[in-house]
mmCIF file of C-alpha atoms in Angstrom:
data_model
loop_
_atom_site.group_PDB
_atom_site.id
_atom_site.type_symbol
_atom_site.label_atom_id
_atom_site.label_comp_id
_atom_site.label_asym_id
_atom_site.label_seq_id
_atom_site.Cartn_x
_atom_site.Cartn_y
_atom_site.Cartn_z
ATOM 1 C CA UNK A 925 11.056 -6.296 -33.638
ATOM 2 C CA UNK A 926 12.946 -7.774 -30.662
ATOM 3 C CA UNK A 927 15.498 -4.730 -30.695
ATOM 4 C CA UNK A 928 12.188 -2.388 -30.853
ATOM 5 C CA UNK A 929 10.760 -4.533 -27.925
ATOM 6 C CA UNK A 930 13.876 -4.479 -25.917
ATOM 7 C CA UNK A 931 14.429 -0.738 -26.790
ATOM 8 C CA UNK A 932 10.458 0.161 -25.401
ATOM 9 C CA UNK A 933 11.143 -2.215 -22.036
ATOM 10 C CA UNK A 934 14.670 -0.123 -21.572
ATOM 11 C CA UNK A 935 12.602 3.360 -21.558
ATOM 12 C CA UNK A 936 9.455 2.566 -20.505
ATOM 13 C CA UNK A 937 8.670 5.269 -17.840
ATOM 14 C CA UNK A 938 6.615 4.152 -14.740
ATOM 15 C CA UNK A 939 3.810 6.273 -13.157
ATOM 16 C CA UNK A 940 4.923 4.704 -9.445
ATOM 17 C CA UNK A 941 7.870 2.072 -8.184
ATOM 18 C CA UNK A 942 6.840 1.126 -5.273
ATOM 19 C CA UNK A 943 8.840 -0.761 -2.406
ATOM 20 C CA UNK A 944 7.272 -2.892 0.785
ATOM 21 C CA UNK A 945 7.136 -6.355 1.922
ATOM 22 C CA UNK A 946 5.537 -8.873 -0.324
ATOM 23 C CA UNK A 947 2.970 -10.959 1.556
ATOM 24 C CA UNK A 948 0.310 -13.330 -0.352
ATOM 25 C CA UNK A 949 -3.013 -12.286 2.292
ATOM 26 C CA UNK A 950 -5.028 -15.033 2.504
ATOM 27 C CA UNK A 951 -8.065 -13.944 3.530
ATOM 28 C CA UNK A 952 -11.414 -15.876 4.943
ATOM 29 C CA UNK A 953 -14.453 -14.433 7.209
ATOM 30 C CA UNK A 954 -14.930 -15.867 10.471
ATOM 31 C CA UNK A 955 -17.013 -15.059 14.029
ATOM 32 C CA UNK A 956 -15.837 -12.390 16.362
ATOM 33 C CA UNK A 957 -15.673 -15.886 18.838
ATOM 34 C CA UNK A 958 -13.652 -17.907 16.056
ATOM 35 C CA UNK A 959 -11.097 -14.696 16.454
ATOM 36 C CA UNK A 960 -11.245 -14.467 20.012
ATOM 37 C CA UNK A 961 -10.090 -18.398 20.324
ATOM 38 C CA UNK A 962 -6.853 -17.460 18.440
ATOM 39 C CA UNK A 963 -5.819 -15.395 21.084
ATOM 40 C CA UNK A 964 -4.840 -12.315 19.206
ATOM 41 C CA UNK A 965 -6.444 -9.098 19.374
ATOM 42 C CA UNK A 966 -8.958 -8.506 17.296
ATOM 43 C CA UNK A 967 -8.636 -5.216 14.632
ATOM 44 C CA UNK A 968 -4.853 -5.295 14.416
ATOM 45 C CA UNK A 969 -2.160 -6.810 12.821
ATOM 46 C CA UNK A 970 -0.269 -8.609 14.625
ATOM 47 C CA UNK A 971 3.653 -10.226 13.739
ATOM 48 C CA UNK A 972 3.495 -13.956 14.373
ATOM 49 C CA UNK A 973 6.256 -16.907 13.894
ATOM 50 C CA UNK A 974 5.738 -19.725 11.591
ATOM 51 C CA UNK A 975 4.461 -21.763 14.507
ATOM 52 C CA UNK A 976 1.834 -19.092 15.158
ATOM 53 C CA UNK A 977 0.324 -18.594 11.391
ATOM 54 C CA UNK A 978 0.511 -22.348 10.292
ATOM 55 C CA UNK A 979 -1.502 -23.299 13.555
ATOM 56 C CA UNK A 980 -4.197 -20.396 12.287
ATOM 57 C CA UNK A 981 -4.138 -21.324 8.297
ATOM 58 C CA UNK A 982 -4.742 -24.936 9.580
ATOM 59 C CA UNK A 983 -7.922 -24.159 11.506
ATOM 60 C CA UNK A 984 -8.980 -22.155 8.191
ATOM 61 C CA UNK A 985 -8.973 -25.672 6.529
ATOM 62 C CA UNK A 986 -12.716 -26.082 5.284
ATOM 63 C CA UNK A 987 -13.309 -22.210 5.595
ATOM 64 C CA UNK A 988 -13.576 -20.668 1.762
ATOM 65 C CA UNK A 989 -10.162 -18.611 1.589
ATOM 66 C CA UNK A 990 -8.965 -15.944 -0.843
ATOM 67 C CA UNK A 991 -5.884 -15.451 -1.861
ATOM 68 C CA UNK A 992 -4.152 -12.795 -4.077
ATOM 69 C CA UNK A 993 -0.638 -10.944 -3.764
ATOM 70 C CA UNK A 994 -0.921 -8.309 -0.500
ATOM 71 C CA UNK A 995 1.390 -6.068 1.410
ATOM 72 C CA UNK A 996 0.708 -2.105 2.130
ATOM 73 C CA UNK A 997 2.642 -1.098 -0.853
ATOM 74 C CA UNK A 998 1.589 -3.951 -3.350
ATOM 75 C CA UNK A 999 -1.897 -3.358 -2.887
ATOM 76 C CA UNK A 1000 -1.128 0.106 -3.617
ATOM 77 C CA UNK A 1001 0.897 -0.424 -6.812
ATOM 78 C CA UNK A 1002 -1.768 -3.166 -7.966
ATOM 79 C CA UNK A 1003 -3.995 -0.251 -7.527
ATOM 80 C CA UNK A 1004 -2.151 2.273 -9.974
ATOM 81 C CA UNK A 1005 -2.169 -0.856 -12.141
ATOM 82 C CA UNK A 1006 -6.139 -1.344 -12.072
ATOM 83 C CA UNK A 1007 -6.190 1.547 -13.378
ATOM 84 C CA UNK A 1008 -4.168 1.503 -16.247
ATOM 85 C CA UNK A 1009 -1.492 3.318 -14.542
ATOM 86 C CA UNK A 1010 2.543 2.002 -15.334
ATOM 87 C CA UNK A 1011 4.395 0.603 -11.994
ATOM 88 C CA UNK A 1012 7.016 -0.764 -11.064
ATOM 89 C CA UNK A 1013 7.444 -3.043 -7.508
ATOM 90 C CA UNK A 1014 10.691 -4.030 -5.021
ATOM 91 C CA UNK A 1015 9.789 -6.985 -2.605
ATOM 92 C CA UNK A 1016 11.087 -10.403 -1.569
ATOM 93 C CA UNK A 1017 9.430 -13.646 -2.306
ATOM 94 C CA UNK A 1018 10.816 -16.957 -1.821
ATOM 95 C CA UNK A 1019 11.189 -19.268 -4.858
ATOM 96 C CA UNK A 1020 8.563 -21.397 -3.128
ATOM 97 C CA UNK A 1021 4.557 -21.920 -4.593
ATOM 98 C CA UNK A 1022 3.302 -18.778 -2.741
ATOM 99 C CA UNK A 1023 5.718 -16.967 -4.042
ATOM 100 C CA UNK A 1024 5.732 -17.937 -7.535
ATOM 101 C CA UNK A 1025 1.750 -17.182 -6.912
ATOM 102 C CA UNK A 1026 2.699 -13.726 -5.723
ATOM 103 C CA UNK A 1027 5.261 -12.865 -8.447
ATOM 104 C CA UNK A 1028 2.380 -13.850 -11.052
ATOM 105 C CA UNK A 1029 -0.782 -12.147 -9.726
ATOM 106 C CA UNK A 1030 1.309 -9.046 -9.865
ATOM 107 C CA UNK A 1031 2.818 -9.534 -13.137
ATOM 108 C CA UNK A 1032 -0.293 -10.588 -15.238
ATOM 109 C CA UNK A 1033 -1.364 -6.868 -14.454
ATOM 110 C CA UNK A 1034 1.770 -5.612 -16.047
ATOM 111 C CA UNK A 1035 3.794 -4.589 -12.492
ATOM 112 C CA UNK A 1036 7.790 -5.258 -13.536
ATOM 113 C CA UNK A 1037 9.312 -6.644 -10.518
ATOM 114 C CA UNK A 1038 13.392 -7.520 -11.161
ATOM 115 C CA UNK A 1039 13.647 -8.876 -7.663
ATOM 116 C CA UNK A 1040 15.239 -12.343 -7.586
ATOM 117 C CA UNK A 1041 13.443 -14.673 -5.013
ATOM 118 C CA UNK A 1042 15.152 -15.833 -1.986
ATOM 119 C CA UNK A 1043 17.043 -19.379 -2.581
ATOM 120 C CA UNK A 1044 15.524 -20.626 0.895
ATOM 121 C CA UNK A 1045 13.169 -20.102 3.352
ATOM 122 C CA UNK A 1046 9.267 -19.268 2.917
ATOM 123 C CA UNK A 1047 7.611 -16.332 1.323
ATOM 124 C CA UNK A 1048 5.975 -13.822 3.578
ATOM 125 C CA UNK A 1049 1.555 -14.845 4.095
ATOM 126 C CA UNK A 1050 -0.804 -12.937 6.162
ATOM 127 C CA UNK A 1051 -3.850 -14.019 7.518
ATOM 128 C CA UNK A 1052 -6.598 -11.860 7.297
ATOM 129 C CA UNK A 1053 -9.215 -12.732 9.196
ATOM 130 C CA UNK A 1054 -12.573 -10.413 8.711
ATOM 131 C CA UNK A 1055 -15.243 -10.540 10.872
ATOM 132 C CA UNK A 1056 -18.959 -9.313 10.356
ATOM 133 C CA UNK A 1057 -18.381 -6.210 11.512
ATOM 134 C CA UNK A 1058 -15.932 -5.857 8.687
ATOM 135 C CA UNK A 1059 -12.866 -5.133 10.650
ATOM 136 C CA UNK A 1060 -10.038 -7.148 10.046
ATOM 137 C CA UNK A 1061 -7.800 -8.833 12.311
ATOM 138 C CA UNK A 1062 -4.046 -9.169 10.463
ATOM 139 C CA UNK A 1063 -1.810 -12.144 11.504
ATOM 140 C CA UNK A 1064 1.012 -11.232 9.423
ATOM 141 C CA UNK A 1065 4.517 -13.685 8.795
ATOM 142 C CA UNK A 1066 7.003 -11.486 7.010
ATOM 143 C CA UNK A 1067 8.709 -14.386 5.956
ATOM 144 C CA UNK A 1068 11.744 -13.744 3.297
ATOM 145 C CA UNK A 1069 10.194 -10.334 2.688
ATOM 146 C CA UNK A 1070 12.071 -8.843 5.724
ATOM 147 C CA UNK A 1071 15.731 -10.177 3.879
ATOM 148 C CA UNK A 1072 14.744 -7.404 1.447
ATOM 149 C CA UNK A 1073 18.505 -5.243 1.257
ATOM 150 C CA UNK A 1074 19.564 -2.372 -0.479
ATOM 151 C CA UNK A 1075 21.053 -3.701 -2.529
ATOM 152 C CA UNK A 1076 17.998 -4.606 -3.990
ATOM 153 C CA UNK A 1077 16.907 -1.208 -5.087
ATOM 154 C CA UNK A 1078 17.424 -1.306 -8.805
ATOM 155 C CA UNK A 1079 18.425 2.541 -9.520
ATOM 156 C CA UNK A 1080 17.995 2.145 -13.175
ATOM 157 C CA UNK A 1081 14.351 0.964 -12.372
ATOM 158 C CA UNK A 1082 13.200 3.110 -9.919
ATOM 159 C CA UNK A 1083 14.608 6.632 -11.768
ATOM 160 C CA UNK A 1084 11.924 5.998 -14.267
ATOM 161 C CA UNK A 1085 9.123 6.703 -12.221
ATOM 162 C CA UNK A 1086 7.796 9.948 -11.242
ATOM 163 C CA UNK A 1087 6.563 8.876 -7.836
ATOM 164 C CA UNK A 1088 8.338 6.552 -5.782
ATOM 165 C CA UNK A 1089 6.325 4.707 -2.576
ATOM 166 C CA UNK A 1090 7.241 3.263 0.759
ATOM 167 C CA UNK A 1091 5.354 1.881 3.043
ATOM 168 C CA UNK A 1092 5.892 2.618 6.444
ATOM 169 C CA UNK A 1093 6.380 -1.098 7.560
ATOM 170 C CA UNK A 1094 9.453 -1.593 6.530
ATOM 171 C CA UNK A 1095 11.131 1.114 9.244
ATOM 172 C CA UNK A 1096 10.358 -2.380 11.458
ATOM 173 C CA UNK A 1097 13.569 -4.010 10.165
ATOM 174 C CA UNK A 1098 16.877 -2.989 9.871
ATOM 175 C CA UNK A 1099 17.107 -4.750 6.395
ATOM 176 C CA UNK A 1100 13.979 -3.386 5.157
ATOM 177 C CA UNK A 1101 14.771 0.014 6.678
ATOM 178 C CA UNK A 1102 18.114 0.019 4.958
ATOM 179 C CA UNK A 1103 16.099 -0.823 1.732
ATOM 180 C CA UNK A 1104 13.288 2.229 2.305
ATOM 181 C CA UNK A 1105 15.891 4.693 2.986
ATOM 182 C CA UNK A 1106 18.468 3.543 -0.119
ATOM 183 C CA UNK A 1107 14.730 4.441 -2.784
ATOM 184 C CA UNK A 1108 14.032 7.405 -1.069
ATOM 185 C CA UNK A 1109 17.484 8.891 -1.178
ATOM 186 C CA UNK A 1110 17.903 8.074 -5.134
ATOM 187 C CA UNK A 1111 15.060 9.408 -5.690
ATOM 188 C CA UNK A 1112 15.510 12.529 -4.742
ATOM 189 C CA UNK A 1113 18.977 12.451 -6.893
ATOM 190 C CA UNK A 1114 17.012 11.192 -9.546
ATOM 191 C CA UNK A 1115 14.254 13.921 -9.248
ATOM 192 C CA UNK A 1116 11.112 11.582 -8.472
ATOM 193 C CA UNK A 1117 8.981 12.299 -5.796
ATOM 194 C CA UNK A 1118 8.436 10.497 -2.482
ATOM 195 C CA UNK A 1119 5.187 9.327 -1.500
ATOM 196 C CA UNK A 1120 5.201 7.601 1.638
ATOM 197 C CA UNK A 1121 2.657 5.660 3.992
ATOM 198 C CA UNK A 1122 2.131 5.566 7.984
ATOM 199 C CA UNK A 1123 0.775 2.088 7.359
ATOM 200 C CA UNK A 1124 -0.803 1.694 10.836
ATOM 201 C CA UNK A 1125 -1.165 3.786 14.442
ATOM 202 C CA UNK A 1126 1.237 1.074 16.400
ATOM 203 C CA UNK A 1127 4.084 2.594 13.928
ATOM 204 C CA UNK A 1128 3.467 5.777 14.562
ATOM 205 C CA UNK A 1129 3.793 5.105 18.302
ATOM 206 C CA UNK A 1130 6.719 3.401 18.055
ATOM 207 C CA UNK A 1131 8.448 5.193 15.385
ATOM 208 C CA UNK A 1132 6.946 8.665 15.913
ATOM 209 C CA UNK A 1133 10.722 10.869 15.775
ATOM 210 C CA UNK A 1134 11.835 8.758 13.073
ATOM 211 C CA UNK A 1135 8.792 9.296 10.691
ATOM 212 C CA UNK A 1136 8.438 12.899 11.600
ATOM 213 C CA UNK A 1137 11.969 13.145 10.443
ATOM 214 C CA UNK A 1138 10.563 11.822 7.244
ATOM 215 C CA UNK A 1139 7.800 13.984 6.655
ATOM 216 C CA UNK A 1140 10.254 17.095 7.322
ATOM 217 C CA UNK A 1141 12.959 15.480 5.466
ATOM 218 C CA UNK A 1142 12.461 13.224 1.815
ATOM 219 C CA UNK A 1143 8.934 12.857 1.594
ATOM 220 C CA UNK A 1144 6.837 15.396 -0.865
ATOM 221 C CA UNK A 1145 3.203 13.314 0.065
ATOM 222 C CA UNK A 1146 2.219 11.844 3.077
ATOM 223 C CA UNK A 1147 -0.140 8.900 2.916
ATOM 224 C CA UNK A 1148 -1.847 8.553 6.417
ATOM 225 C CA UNK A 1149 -5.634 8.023 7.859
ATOM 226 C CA UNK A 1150 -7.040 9.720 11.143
ATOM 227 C CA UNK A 1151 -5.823 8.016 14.049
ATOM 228 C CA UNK A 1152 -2.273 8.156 12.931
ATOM 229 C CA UNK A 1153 -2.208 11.619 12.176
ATOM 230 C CA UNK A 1154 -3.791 12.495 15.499
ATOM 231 C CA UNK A 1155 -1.150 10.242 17.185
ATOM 232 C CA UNK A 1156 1.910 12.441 14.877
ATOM 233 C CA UNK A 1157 1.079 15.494 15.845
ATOM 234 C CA UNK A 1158 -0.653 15.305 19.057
ATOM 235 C CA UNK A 1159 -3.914 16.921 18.218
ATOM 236 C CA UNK A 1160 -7.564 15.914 17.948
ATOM 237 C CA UNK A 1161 -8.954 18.156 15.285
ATOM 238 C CA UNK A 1162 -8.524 16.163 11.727
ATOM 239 C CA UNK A 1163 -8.149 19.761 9.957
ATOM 240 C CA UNK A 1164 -5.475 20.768 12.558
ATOM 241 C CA UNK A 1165 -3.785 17.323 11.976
ATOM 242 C CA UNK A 1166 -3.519 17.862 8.027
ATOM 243 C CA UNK A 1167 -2.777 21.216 8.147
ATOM 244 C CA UNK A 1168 0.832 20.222 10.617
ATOM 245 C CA UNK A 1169 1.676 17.886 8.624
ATOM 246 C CA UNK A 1170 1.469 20.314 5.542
ATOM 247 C CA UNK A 1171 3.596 22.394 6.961
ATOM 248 C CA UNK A 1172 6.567 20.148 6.731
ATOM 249 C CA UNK A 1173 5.320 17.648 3.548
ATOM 250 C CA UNK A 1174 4.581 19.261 -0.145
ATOM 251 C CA UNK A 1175 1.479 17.324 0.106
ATOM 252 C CA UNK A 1176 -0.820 15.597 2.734
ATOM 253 C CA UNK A 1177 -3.745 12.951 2.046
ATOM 254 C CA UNK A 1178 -5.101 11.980 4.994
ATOM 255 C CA UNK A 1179 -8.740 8.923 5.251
ATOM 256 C CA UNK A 1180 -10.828 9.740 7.427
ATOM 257 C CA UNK A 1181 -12.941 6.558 6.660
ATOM 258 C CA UNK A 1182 -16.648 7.236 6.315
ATOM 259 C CA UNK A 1183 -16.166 10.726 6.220
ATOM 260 C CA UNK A 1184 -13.707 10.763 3.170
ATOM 261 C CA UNK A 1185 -10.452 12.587 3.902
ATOM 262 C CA UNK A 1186 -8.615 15.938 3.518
ATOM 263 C CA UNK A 1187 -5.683 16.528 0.751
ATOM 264 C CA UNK A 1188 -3.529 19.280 1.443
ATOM 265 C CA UNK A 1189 -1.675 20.851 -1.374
ATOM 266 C CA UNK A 1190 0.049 24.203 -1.845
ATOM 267 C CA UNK A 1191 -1.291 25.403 0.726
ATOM 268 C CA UNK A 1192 -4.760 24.614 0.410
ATOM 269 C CA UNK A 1193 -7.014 21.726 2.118
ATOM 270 C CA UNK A 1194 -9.481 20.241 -0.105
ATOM 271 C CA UNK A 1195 -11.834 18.579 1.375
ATOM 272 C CA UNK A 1196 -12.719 14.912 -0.526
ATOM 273 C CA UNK A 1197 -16.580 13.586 0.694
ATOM 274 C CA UNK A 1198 -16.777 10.112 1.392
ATOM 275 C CA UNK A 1199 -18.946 7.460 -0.481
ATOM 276 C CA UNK A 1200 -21.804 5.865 1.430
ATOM 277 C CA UNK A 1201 -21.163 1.656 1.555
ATOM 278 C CA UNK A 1202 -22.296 -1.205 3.142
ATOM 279 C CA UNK A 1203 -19.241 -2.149 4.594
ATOM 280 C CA UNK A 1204 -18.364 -6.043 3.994
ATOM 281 C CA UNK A 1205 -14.187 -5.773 4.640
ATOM 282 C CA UNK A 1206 -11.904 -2.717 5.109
ATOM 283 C CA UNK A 1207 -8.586 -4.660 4.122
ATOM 284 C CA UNK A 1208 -6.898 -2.572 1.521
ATOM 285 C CA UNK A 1209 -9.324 0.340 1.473
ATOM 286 C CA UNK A 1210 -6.542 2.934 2.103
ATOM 287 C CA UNK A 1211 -3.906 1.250 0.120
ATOM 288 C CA UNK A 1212 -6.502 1.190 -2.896
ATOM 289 C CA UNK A 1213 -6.917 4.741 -2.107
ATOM 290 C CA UNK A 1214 -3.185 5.571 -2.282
ATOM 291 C CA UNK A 1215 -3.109 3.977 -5.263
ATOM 292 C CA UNK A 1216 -6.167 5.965 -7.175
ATOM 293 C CA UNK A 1217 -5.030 8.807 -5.726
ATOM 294 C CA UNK A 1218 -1.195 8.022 -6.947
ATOM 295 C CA UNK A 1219 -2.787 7.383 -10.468
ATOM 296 C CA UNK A 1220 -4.566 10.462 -10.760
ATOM 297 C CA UNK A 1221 -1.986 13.107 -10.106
ATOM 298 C CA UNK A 1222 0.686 10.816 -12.629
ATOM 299 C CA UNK A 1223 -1.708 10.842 -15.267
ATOM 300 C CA UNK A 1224 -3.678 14.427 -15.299
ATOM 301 C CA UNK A 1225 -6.024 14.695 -12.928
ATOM 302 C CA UNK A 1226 -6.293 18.005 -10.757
ATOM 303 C CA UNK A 1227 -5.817 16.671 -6.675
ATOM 304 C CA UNK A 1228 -9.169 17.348 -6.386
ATOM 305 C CA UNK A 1229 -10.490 14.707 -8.924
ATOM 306 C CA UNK A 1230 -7.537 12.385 -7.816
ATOM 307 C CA UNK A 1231 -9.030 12.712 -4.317
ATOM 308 C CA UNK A 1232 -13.038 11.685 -5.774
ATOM 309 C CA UNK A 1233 -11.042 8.951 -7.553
ATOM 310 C CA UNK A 1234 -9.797 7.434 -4.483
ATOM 311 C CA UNK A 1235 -12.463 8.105 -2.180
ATOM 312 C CA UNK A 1236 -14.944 6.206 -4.880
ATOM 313 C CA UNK A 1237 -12.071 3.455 -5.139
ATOM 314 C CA UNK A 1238 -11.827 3.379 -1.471
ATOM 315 C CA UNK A 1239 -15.581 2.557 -1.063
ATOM 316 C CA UNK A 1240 -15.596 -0.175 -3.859
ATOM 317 C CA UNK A 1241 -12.776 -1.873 -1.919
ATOM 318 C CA UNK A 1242 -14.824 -1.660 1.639
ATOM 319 C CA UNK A 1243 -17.969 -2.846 -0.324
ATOM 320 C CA UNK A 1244 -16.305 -6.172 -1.455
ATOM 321 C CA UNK A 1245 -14.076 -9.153 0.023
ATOM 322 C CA UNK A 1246 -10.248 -8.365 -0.655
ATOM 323 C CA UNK A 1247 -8.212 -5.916 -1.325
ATOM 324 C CA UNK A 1248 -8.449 -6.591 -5.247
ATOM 325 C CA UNK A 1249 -10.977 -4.484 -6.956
ATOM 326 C CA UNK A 1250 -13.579 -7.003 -8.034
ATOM 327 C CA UNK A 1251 -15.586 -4.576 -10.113
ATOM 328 C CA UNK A 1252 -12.950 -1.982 -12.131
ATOM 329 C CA UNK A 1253 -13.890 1.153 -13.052
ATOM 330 C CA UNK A 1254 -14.403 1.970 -16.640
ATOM 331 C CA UNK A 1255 -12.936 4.945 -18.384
ATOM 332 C CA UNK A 1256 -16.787 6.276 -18.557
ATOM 333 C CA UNK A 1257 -16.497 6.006 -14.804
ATOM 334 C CA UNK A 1258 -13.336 7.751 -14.718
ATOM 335 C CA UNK A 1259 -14.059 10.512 -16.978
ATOM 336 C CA UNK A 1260 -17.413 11.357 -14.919
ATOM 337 C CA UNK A 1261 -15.170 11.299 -11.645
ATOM 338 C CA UNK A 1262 -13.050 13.707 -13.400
ATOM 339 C CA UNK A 1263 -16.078 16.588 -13.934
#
């Protein structure tokens, strides 16, 4: 049975592998005044030292918190795994309580991660801070998560899966970068696709050659909401935007928050509506939206019904606290999404 056990582990196939920096978010809700005392802008994320984020998690004392494994491409993977999907995740934790905390929340829902943790230092927290307006305000520590090399990149791991994801973060840092570019290149010797994130408009400014190089280059679907686009290619109409970037990338799915977002495939934009919600936080809404979206297409769904998958996701995520889907969707739910 062991043999049998080992032999199923050896070839399991993964839907996604999925590489980013592993943060545990801890998120509470505050006043737009409680933010404006920190000093930070409001809306963003923001890098800070340890200085910076243990002064803010010690004014959270006596505020309810919520904590659960975070990062751009973790949420997204925890996503495919919400949904029964198989994934696989590279990330750096330290061998510290948060990260023993992050290793576990991502492992009880069946994501491998082969990763050793860092001997020293502190794993990687970001403070999300959501105000009632449900915009979020990011404070983020990368911690040991920016040590993350290429060496890393377990080959034999990542050539199971048909999609491989980066987030866009990790161009910040040239040991992360090194890391992003090292999955992307074997998997395109390996055959597996290349899904890839933006992650936020401040990288886009700052990294705008380098990710259109990307998009032209490795990358066969480009993960990336309205703003960024615009600030990619320059123009203002969201259907000009998508269509651009389809002209360089296989496939385009681009948010456009309460109005859903545009996929662009072969040639052809499909237009996804968005799901009316009483928005309570927006932290992981597009990441959860990735990873529906990532599910679909790896396990049978047209892009179209992918796309009603992740818009519906999308809205459950925005209608809750966290970026953990507190309600999951049943395979009744599924199926009628896939009509």
């Amino acid at each position: 049975l062991h043999r049998l056990q080992r032999k199923y582990v050896v070839n399991m196939r993964y839907d996604v592998f999925g590489v980013g920096n592993a943060l545990v978010d801890i998120q509470a809700r505050v006043s737009d005044h409680w933010v404006a005392e920190t000093g930070f802008e409001k809306g963003i994320m923001t890098l800070v030292d340890d200085g910076q984020q243990k002064s803010v998690l010690k004014r959270l004392d006596g505020i309810s918190l919520n904590r659960c494994a975070g990062g751009s491409a973790a949420n997204t993977i925890m996503g495919v795994a919400d949904f029964g999907g198989k994934a696989a995740y590279a990330g750096k934790v330290a061998s510290d309580e948060v990260g023993e905390f992050f290793l576990h929340d991502m492992r009880k829902m069946g994501v491998t991660i082969e990763v050793a943790a860092a001997g020293g230092g502190q794993t990687g927290t970001c403070a999300v801070l959501i105000t009632e307006d449900a915009q979020r305000t990011m404070l983020t520590n990368l911690g040991v998560s920016a040590t993350l090399t290429e060496e890393e990149i377990n080959e034999d791991e990542l050539k199971r899966a048909t999609y491989v994801y980066v987030e866009g973060y990790l161009l910040t840092n040239p040991s992360t970068r090194a890391a992003a570019y090292k999955a992307m290149n074997a998997a395109k010797m390996f055959g597996c696709k290349v899904a890839f994130t933006a992650s936020d408009p401040f990288l886009c400014n700052m990294c705008r050659d380098e990710i259109w190089a990307l998009v032209e280059g490795p990358v066969d679907l480009f993960f990336c909401n309205e703003e960024e686009a615009k600030s990619l290619t320059g123009k203002s109409d969201p259907i000009e935007c998508a269509a651009e970037l389809h002209r360089h990338a296989e496939s385009v799915a681009m948010t456009l928050g309460e109005n859903g977002s545009i996929l662009m495939h072969e040639g052809t934009a499909i237009p996804i509506e968005g799901v009316a919600v009483e928005a309570i936080d927006t932290t992981g809404a597009g990441d959860m939206y990735a990873g529906a979206l990532l599910y679909g297409i790896t396990n049978g769904m047209g892009w179209k019904q992918a796309g009603h998958l992740a818009s519906h996701a999308a809205a459950r995520i925005v209608g809750q606290l966290g970026a953990r889907l507190q309600n999951r969707f049943t395979q009744k739910e599924i199926a009628a999404l896939m009509k």
